[in-house]
PDB file of C-alpha atoms in Angstrom:
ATOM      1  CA  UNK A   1    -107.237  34.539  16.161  1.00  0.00           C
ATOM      2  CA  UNK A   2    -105.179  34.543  19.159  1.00  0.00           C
ATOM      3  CA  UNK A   3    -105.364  36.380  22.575  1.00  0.00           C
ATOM      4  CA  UNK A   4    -102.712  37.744  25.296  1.00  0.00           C
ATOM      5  CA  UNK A   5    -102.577  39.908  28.324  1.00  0.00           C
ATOM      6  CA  UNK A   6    -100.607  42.798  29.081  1.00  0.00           C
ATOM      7  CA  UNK A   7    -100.560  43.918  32.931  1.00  0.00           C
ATOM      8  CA  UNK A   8    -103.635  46.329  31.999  1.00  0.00           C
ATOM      9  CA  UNK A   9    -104.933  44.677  28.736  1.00  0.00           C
ATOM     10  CA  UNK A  10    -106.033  42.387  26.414  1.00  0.00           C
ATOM     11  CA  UNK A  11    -104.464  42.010  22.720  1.00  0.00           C
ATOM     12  CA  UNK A  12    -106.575  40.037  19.700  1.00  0.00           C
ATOM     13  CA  UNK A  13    -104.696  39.226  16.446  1.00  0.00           C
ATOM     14  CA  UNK A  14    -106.426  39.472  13.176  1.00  0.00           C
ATOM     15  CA  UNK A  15    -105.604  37.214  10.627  1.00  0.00           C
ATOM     16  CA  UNK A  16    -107.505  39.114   7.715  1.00  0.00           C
ATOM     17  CA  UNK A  17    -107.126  42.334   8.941  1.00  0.00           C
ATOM     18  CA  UNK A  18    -104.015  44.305   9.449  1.00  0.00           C
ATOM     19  CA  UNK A  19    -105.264  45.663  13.128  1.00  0.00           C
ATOM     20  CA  UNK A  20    -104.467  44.119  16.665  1.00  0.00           C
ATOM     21  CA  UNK A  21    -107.496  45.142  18.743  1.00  0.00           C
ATOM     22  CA  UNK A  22    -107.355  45.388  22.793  1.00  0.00           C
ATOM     23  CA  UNK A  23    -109.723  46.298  25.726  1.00  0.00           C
ATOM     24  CA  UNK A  24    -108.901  46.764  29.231  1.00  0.00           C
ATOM     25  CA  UNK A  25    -108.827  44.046  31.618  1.00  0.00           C
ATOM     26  CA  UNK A  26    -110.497  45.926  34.282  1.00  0.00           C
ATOM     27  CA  UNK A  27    -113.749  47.874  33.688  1.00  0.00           C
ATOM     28  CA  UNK A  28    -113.846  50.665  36.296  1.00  0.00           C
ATOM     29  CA  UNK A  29    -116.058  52.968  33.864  1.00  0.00           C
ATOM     30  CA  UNK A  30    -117.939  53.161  30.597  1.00  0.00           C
ATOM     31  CA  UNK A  31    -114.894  54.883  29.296  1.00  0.00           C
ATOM     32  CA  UNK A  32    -112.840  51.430  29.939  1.00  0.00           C
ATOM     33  CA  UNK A  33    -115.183  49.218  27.756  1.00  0.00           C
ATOM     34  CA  UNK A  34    -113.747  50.972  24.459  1.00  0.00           C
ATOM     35  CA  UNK A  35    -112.094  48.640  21.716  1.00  0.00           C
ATOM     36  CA  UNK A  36    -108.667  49.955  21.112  1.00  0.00           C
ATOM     37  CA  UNK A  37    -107.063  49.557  17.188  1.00  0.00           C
ATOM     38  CA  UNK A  38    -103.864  49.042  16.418  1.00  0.00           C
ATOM     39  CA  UNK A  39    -102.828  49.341  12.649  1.00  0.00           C
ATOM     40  CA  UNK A  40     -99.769  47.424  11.792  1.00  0.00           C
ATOM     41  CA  UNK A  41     -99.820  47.793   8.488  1.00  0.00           C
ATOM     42  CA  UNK A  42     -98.781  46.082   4.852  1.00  0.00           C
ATOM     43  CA  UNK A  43     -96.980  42.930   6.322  1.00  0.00           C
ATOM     44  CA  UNK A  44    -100.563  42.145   8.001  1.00  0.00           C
ATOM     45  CA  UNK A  45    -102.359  43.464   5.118  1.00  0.00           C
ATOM     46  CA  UNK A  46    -103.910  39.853   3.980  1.00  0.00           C
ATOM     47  CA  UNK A  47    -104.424  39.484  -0.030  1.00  0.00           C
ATOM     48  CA  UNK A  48    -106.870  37.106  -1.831  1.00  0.00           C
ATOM     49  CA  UNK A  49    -105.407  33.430  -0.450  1.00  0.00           C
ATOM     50  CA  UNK A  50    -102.914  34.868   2.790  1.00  0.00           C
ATOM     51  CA  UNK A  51    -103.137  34.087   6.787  1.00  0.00           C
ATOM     52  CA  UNK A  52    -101.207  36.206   8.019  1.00  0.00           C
ATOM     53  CA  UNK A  53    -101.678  37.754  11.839  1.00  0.00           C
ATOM     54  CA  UNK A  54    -101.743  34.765  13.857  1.00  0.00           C
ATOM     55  CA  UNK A  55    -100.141  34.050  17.315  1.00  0.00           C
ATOM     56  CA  UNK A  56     -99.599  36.556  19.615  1.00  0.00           C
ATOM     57  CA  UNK A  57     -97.539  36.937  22.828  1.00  0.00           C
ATOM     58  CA  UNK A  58     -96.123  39.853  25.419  1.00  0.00           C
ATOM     59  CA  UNK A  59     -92.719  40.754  26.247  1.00  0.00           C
ATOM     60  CA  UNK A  60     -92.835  43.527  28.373  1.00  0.00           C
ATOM     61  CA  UNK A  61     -95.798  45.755  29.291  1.00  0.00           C
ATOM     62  CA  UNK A  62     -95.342  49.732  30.996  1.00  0.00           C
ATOM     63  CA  UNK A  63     -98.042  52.430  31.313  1.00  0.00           C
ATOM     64  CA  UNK A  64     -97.065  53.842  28.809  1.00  0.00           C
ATOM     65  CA  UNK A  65     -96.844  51.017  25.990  1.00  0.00           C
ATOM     66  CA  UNK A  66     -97.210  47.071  25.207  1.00  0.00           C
ATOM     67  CA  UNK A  67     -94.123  45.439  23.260  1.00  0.00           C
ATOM     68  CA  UNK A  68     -96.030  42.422  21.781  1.00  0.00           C
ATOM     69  CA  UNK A  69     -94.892  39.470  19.376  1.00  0.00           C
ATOM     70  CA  UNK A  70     -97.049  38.443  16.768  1.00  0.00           C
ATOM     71  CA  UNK A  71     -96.517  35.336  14.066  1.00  0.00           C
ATOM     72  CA  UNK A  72     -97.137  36.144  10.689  1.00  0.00           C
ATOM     73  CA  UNK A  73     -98.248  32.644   8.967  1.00  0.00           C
ATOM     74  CA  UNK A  74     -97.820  34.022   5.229  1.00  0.00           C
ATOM     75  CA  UNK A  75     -94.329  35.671   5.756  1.00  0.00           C
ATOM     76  CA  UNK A  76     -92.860  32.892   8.139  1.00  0.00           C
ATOM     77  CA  UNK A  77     -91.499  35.697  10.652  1.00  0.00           C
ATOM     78  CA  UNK A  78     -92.266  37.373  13.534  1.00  0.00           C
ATOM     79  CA  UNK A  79     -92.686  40.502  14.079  1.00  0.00           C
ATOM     80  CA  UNK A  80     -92.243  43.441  17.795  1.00  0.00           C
ATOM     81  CA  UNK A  81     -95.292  45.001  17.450  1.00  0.00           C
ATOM     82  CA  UNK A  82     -95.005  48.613  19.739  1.00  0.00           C
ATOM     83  CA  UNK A  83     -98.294  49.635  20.918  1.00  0.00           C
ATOM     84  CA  UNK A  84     -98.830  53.010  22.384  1.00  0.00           C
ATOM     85  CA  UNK A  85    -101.791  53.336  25.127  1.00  0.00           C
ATOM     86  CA  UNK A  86    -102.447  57.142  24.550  1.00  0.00           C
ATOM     87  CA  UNK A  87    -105.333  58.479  22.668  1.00  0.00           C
ATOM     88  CA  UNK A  88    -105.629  58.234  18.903  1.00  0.00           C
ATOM     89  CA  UNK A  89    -105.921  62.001  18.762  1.00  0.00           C
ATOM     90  CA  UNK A  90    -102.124  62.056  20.108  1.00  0.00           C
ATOM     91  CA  UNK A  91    -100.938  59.342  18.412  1.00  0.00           C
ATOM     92  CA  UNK A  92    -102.060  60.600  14.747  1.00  0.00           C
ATOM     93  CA  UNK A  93    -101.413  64.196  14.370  1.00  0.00           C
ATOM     94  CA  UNK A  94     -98.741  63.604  11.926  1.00  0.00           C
ATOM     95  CA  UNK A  95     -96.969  60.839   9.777  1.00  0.00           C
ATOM     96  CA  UNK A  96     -93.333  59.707  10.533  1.00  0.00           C
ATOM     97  CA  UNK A  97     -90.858  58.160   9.208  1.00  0.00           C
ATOM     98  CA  UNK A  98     -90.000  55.063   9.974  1.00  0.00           C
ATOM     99  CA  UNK A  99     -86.811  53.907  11.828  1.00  0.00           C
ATOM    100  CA  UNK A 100     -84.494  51.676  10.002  1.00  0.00           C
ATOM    101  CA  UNK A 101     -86.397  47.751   9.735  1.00  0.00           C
ATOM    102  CA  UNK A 102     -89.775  49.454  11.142  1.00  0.00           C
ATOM    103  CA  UNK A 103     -93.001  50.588   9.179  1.00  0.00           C
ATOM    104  CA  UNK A 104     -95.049  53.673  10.107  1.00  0.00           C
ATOM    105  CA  UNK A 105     -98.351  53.992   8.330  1.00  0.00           C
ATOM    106  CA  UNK A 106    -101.080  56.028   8.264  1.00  0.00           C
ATOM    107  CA  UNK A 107    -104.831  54.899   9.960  1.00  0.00           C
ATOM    108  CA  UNK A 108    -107.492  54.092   6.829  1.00  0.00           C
ATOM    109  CA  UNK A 109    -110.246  56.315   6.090  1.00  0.00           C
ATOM    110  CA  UNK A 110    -113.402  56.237   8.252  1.00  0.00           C
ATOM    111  CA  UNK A 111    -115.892  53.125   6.900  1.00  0.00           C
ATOM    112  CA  UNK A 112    -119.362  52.020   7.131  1.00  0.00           C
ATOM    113  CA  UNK A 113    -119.568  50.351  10.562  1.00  0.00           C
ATOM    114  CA  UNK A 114    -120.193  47.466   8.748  1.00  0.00           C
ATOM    115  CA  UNK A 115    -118.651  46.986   5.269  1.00  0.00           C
ATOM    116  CA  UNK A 116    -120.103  44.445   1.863  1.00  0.00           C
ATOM    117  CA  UNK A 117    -118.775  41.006   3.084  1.00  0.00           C
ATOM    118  CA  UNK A 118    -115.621  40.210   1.313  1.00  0.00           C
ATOM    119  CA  UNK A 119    -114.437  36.432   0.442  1.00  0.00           C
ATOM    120  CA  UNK A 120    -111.099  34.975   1.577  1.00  0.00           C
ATOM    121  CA  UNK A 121    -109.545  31.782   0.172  1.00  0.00           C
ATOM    122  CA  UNK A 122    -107.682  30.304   3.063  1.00  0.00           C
ATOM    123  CA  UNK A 123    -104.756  27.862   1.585  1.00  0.00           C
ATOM    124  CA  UNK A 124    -104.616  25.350   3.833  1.00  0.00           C
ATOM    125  CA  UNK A 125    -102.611  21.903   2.619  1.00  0.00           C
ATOM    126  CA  UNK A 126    -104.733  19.856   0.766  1.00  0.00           C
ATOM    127  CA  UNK A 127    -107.962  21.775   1.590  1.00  0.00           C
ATOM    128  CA  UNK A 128    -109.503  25.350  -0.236  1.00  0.00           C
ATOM    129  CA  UNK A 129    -112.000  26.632   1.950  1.00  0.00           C
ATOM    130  CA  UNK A 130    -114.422  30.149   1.202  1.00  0.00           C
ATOM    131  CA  UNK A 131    -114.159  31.961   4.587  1.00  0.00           C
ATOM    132  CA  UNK A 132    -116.692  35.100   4.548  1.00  0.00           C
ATOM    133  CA  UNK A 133    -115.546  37.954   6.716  1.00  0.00           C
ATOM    134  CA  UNK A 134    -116.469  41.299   7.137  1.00  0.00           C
ATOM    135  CA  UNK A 135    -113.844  44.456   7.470  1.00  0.00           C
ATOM    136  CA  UNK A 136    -113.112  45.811  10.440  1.00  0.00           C
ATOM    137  CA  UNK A 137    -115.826  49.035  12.227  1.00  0.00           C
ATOM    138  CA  UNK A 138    -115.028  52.220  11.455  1.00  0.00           C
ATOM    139  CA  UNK A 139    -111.172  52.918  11.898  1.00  0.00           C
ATOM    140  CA  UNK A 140    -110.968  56.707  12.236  1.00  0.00           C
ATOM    141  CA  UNK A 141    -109.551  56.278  16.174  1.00  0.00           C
ATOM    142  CA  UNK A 142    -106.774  53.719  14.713  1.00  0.00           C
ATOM    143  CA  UNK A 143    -104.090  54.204  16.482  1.00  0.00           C
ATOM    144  CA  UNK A 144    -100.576  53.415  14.744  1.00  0.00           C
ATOM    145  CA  UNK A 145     -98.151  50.643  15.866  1.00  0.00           C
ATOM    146  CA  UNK A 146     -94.515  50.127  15.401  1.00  0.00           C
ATOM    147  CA  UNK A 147     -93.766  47.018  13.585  1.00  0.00           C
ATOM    148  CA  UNK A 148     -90.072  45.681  13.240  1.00  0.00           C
ATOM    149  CA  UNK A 149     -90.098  42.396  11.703  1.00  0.00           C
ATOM    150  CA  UNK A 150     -87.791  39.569  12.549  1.00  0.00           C
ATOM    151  CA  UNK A 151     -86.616  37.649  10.113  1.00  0.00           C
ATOM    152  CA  UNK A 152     -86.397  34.137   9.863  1.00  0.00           C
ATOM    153  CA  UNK A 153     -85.047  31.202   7.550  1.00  0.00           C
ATOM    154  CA  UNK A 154     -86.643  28.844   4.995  1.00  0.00           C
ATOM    155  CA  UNK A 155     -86.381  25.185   6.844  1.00  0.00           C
ATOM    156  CA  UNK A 156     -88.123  22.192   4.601  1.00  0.00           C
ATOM    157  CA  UNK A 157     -90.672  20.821   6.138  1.00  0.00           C
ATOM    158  CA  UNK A 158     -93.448  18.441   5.421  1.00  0.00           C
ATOM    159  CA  UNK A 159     -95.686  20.697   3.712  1.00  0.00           C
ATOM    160  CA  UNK A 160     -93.806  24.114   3.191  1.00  0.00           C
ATOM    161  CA  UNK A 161     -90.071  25.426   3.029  1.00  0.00           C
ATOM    162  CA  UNK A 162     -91.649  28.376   4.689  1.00  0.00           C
ATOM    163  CA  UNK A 163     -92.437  28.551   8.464  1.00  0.00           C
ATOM    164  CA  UNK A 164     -95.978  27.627   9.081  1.00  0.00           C
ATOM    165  CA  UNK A 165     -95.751  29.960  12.720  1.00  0.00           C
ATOM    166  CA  UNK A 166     -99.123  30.095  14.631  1.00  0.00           C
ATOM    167  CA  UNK A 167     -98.933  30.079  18.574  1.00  0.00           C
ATOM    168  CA  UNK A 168     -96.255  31.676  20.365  1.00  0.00           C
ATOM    169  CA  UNK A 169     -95.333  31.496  23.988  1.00  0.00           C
ATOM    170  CA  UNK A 170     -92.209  33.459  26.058  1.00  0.00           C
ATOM    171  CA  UNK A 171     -90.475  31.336  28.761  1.00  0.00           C
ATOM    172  CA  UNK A 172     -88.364  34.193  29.709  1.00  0.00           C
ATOM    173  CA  UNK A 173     -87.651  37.927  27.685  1.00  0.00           C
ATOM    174  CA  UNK A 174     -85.205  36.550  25.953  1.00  0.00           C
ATOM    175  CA  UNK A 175     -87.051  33.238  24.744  1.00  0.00           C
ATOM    176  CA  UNK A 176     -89.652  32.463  23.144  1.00  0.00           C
ATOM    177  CA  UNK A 177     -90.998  29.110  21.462  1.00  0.00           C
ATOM    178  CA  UNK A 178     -94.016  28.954  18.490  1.00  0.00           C
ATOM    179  CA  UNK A 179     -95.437  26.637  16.689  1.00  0.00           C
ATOM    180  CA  UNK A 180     -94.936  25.427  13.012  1.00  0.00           C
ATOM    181  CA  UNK A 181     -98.227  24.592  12.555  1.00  0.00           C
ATOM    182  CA  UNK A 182     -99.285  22.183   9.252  1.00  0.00           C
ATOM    183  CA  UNK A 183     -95.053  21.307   9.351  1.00  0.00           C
ATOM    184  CA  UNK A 184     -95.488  19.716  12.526  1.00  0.00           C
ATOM    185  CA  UNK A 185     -92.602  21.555  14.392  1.00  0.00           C
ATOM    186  CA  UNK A 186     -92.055  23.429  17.660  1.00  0.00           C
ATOM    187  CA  UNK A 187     -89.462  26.088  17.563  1.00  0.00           C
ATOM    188  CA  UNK A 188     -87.335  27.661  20.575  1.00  0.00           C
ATOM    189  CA  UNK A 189     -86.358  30.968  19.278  1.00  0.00           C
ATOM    190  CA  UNK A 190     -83.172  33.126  20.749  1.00  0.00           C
ATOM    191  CA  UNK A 191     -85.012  37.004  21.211  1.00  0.00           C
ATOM    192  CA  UNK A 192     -82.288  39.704  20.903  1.00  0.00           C
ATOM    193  CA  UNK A 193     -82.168  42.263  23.242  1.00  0.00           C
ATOM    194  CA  UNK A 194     -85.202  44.920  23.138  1.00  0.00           C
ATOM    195  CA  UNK A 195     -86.953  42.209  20.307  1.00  0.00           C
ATOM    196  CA  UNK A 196     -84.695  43.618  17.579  1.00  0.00           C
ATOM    197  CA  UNK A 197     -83.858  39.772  16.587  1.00  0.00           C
ATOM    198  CA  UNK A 198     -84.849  36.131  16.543  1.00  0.00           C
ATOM    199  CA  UNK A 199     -82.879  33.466  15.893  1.00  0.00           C
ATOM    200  CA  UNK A 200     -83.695  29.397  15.836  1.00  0.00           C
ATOM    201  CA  UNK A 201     -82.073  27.708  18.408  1.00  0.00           C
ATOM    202  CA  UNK A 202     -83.646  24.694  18.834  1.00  0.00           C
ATOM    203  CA  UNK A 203     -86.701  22.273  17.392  1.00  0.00           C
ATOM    204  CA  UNK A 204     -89.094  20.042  19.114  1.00  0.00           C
ATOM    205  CA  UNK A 205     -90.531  17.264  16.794  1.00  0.00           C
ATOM    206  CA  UNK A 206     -92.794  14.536  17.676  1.00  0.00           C
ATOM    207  CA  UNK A 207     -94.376  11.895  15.718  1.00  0.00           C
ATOM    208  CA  UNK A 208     -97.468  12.647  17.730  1.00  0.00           C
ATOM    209  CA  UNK A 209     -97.824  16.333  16.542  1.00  0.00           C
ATOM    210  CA  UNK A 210    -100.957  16.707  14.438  1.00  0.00           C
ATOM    211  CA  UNK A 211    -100.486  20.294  13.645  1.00  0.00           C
ATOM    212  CA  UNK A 212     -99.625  21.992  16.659  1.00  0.00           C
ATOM    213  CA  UNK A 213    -101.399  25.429  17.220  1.00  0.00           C
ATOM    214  CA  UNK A 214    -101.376  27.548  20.747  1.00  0.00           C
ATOM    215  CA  UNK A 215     -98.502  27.110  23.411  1.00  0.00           C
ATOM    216  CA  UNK A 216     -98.754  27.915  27.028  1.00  0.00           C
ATOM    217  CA  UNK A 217     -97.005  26.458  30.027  1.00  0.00           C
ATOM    218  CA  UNK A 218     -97.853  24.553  33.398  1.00  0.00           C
ATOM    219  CA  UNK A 219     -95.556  23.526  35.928  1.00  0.00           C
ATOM    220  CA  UNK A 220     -92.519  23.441  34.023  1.00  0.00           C
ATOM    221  CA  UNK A 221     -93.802  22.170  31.217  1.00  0.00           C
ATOM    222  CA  UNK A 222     -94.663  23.998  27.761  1.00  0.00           C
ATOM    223  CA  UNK A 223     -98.373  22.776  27.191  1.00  0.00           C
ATOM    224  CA  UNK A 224     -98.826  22.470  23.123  1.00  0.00           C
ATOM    225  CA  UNK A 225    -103.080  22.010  21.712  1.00  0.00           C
ATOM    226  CA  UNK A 226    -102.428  19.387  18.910  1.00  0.00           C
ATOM    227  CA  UNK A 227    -106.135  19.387  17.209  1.00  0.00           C
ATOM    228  CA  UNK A 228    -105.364  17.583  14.204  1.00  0.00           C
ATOM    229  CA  UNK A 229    -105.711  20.108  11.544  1.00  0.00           C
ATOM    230  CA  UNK A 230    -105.099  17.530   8.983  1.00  0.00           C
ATOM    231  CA  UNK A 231    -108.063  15.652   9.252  1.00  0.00           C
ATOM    232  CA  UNK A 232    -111.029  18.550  10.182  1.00  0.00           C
ATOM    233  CA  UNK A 233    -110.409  22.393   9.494  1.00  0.00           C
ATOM    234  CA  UNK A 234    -111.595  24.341  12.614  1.00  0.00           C
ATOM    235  CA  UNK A 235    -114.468  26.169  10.273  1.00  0.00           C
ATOM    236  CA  UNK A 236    -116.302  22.551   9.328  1.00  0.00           C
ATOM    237  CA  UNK A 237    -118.864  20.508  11.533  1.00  0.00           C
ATOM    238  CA  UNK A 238    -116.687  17.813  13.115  1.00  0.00           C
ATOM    239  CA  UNK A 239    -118.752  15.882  16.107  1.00  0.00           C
ATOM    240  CA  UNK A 240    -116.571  13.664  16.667  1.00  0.00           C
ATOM    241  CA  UNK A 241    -113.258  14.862  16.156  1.00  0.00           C
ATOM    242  CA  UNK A 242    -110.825  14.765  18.860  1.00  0.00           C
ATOM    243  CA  UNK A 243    -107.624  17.127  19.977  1.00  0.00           C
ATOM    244  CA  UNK A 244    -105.721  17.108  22.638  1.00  0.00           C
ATOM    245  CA  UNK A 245    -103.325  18.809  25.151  1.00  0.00           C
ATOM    246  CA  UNK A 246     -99.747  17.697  24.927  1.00  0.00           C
ATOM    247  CA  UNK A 247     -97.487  18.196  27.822  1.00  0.00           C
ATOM    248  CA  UNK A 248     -93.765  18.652  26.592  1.00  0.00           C
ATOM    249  CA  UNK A 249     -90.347  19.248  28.570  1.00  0.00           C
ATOM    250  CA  UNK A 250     -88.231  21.894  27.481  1.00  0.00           C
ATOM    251  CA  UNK A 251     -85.000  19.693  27.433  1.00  0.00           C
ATOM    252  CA  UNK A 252     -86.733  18.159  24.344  1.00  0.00           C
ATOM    253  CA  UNK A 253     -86.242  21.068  22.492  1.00  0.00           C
ATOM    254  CA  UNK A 254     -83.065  19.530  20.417  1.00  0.00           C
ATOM    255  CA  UNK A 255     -80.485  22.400  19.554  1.00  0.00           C
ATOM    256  CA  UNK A 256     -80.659  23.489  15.810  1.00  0.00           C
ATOM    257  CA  UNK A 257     -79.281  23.563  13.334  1.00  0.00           C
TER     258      UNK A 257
END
């Protein structure tokens, strides 16, 4: 679903899956085209009807491991995702216990490399649409992430008390802002200190916003895609449908609650 880069990689969300795939960003040898699984376990693990894995964004990147943030669109809450960048063989020898808030999990058992195509019912507002997808390759080499998830409130909004959160962006380690997709809302979220926390601190919303998906930034300004969700779901032929780019200034990000 979405896509971020690390200083040496590249991280893909799944939103049917519960695995965050990478691959390097520089290919020096066969040995660097490998894809690399991450499992993060049951709050990714999408049922009959869920989105869940959705935006994705770095906080801090080492040699050693990628702290990522990733927006669950079923829970409403984010979740520090702790990747490890050593082999699988090291990572799996044993099963831990969790720390306090986190999940450890075990990788699933080796597959077919390609699996009987399963059916997902996608609840979107106002629209049920059959999505066929097919699991994941074989998994034995999964390595295992740290998830801690961040919890977040209920806020009504004009489809769902529950946060709608898609695209997330960090203006600094200890910010970040994502999108509230179908509810029409841009969040600035307070990060506590090593992405044990989130808070909402403040809201951008803008009668322009038709369903406001990926964030970035550009000179200054946080760049929002607004491609009108509401009128053409991104998996039916539109030809003429149109989205655009919005350009929005921080300071409009009113303090909340």
């Amino acid at each position: 679903n979405d896509v971020a880069l690390s200083d040496d990689s590249v991280y893909f969300t799944d939103s049917f899956h519960p695995t965050i795939y990478s691959i390097s960003r520089y290919h020096n040898s066969s040995s660097d085209r490998r894809v690399m699984r991450y499992s993060t376990g049951s709050y990714f693990d999408t049922k009959l009807g869920q989105f869940r894995a959705n935006g994705l964004a770095v906080h801090d990147s080492s040699e050693e491991k990628d702290t990522l943030m990733v927006a669950n669109t079923h829970t409403g809450n984010l979740y520090s995702v702790v990747v490890h960048k050593s082999e699988p063989a090291q990572v799996q020898t044993r099963q831990q216990q969790p720390a306090v808030g986190q999940q450890a999990h075990g990788p699933a058992a080796p597959t077919a490399a390609l699996g009987p195509q399963r059916t997902h019912i996608v609840g979107i507002p106002g629209l049920n649409m059959s999505i066929k997808v097919r699991p994941p390759d074989a998994v034995a080499g999964q390595h295992i992430a740290a998830v801690h998830e961040l919890m977040l409130p209920k806020v009504p909004g004009n489809v769902s008390d529950t946060l709608l959160l898609d695209g997330v962006w960090f203006v600094n380690s200890s910010f970040a802002v994502v999108a509230d997709n179908y509810n029409n809302r841009v969040w600035g979220t307070e990060v506590g200190e090593s992405m044990t926390s989130a808070k909402l601190a403040c809201l951008i919303q803008l009668p322009v916003f038709k369903v406001p998906t990926t964030i970035t930034a550009m000179n200054g300004k946080l760049c929002i895609t607004n491609p009108h969700l509401d009128t053409c779901f991104p998996f039916l032929p539109c030809p003429h449908h149109a989205f655009e780019v919005i350009g929005v200034d921080m300071a409009q990000c009113k303090s909340w609650p």
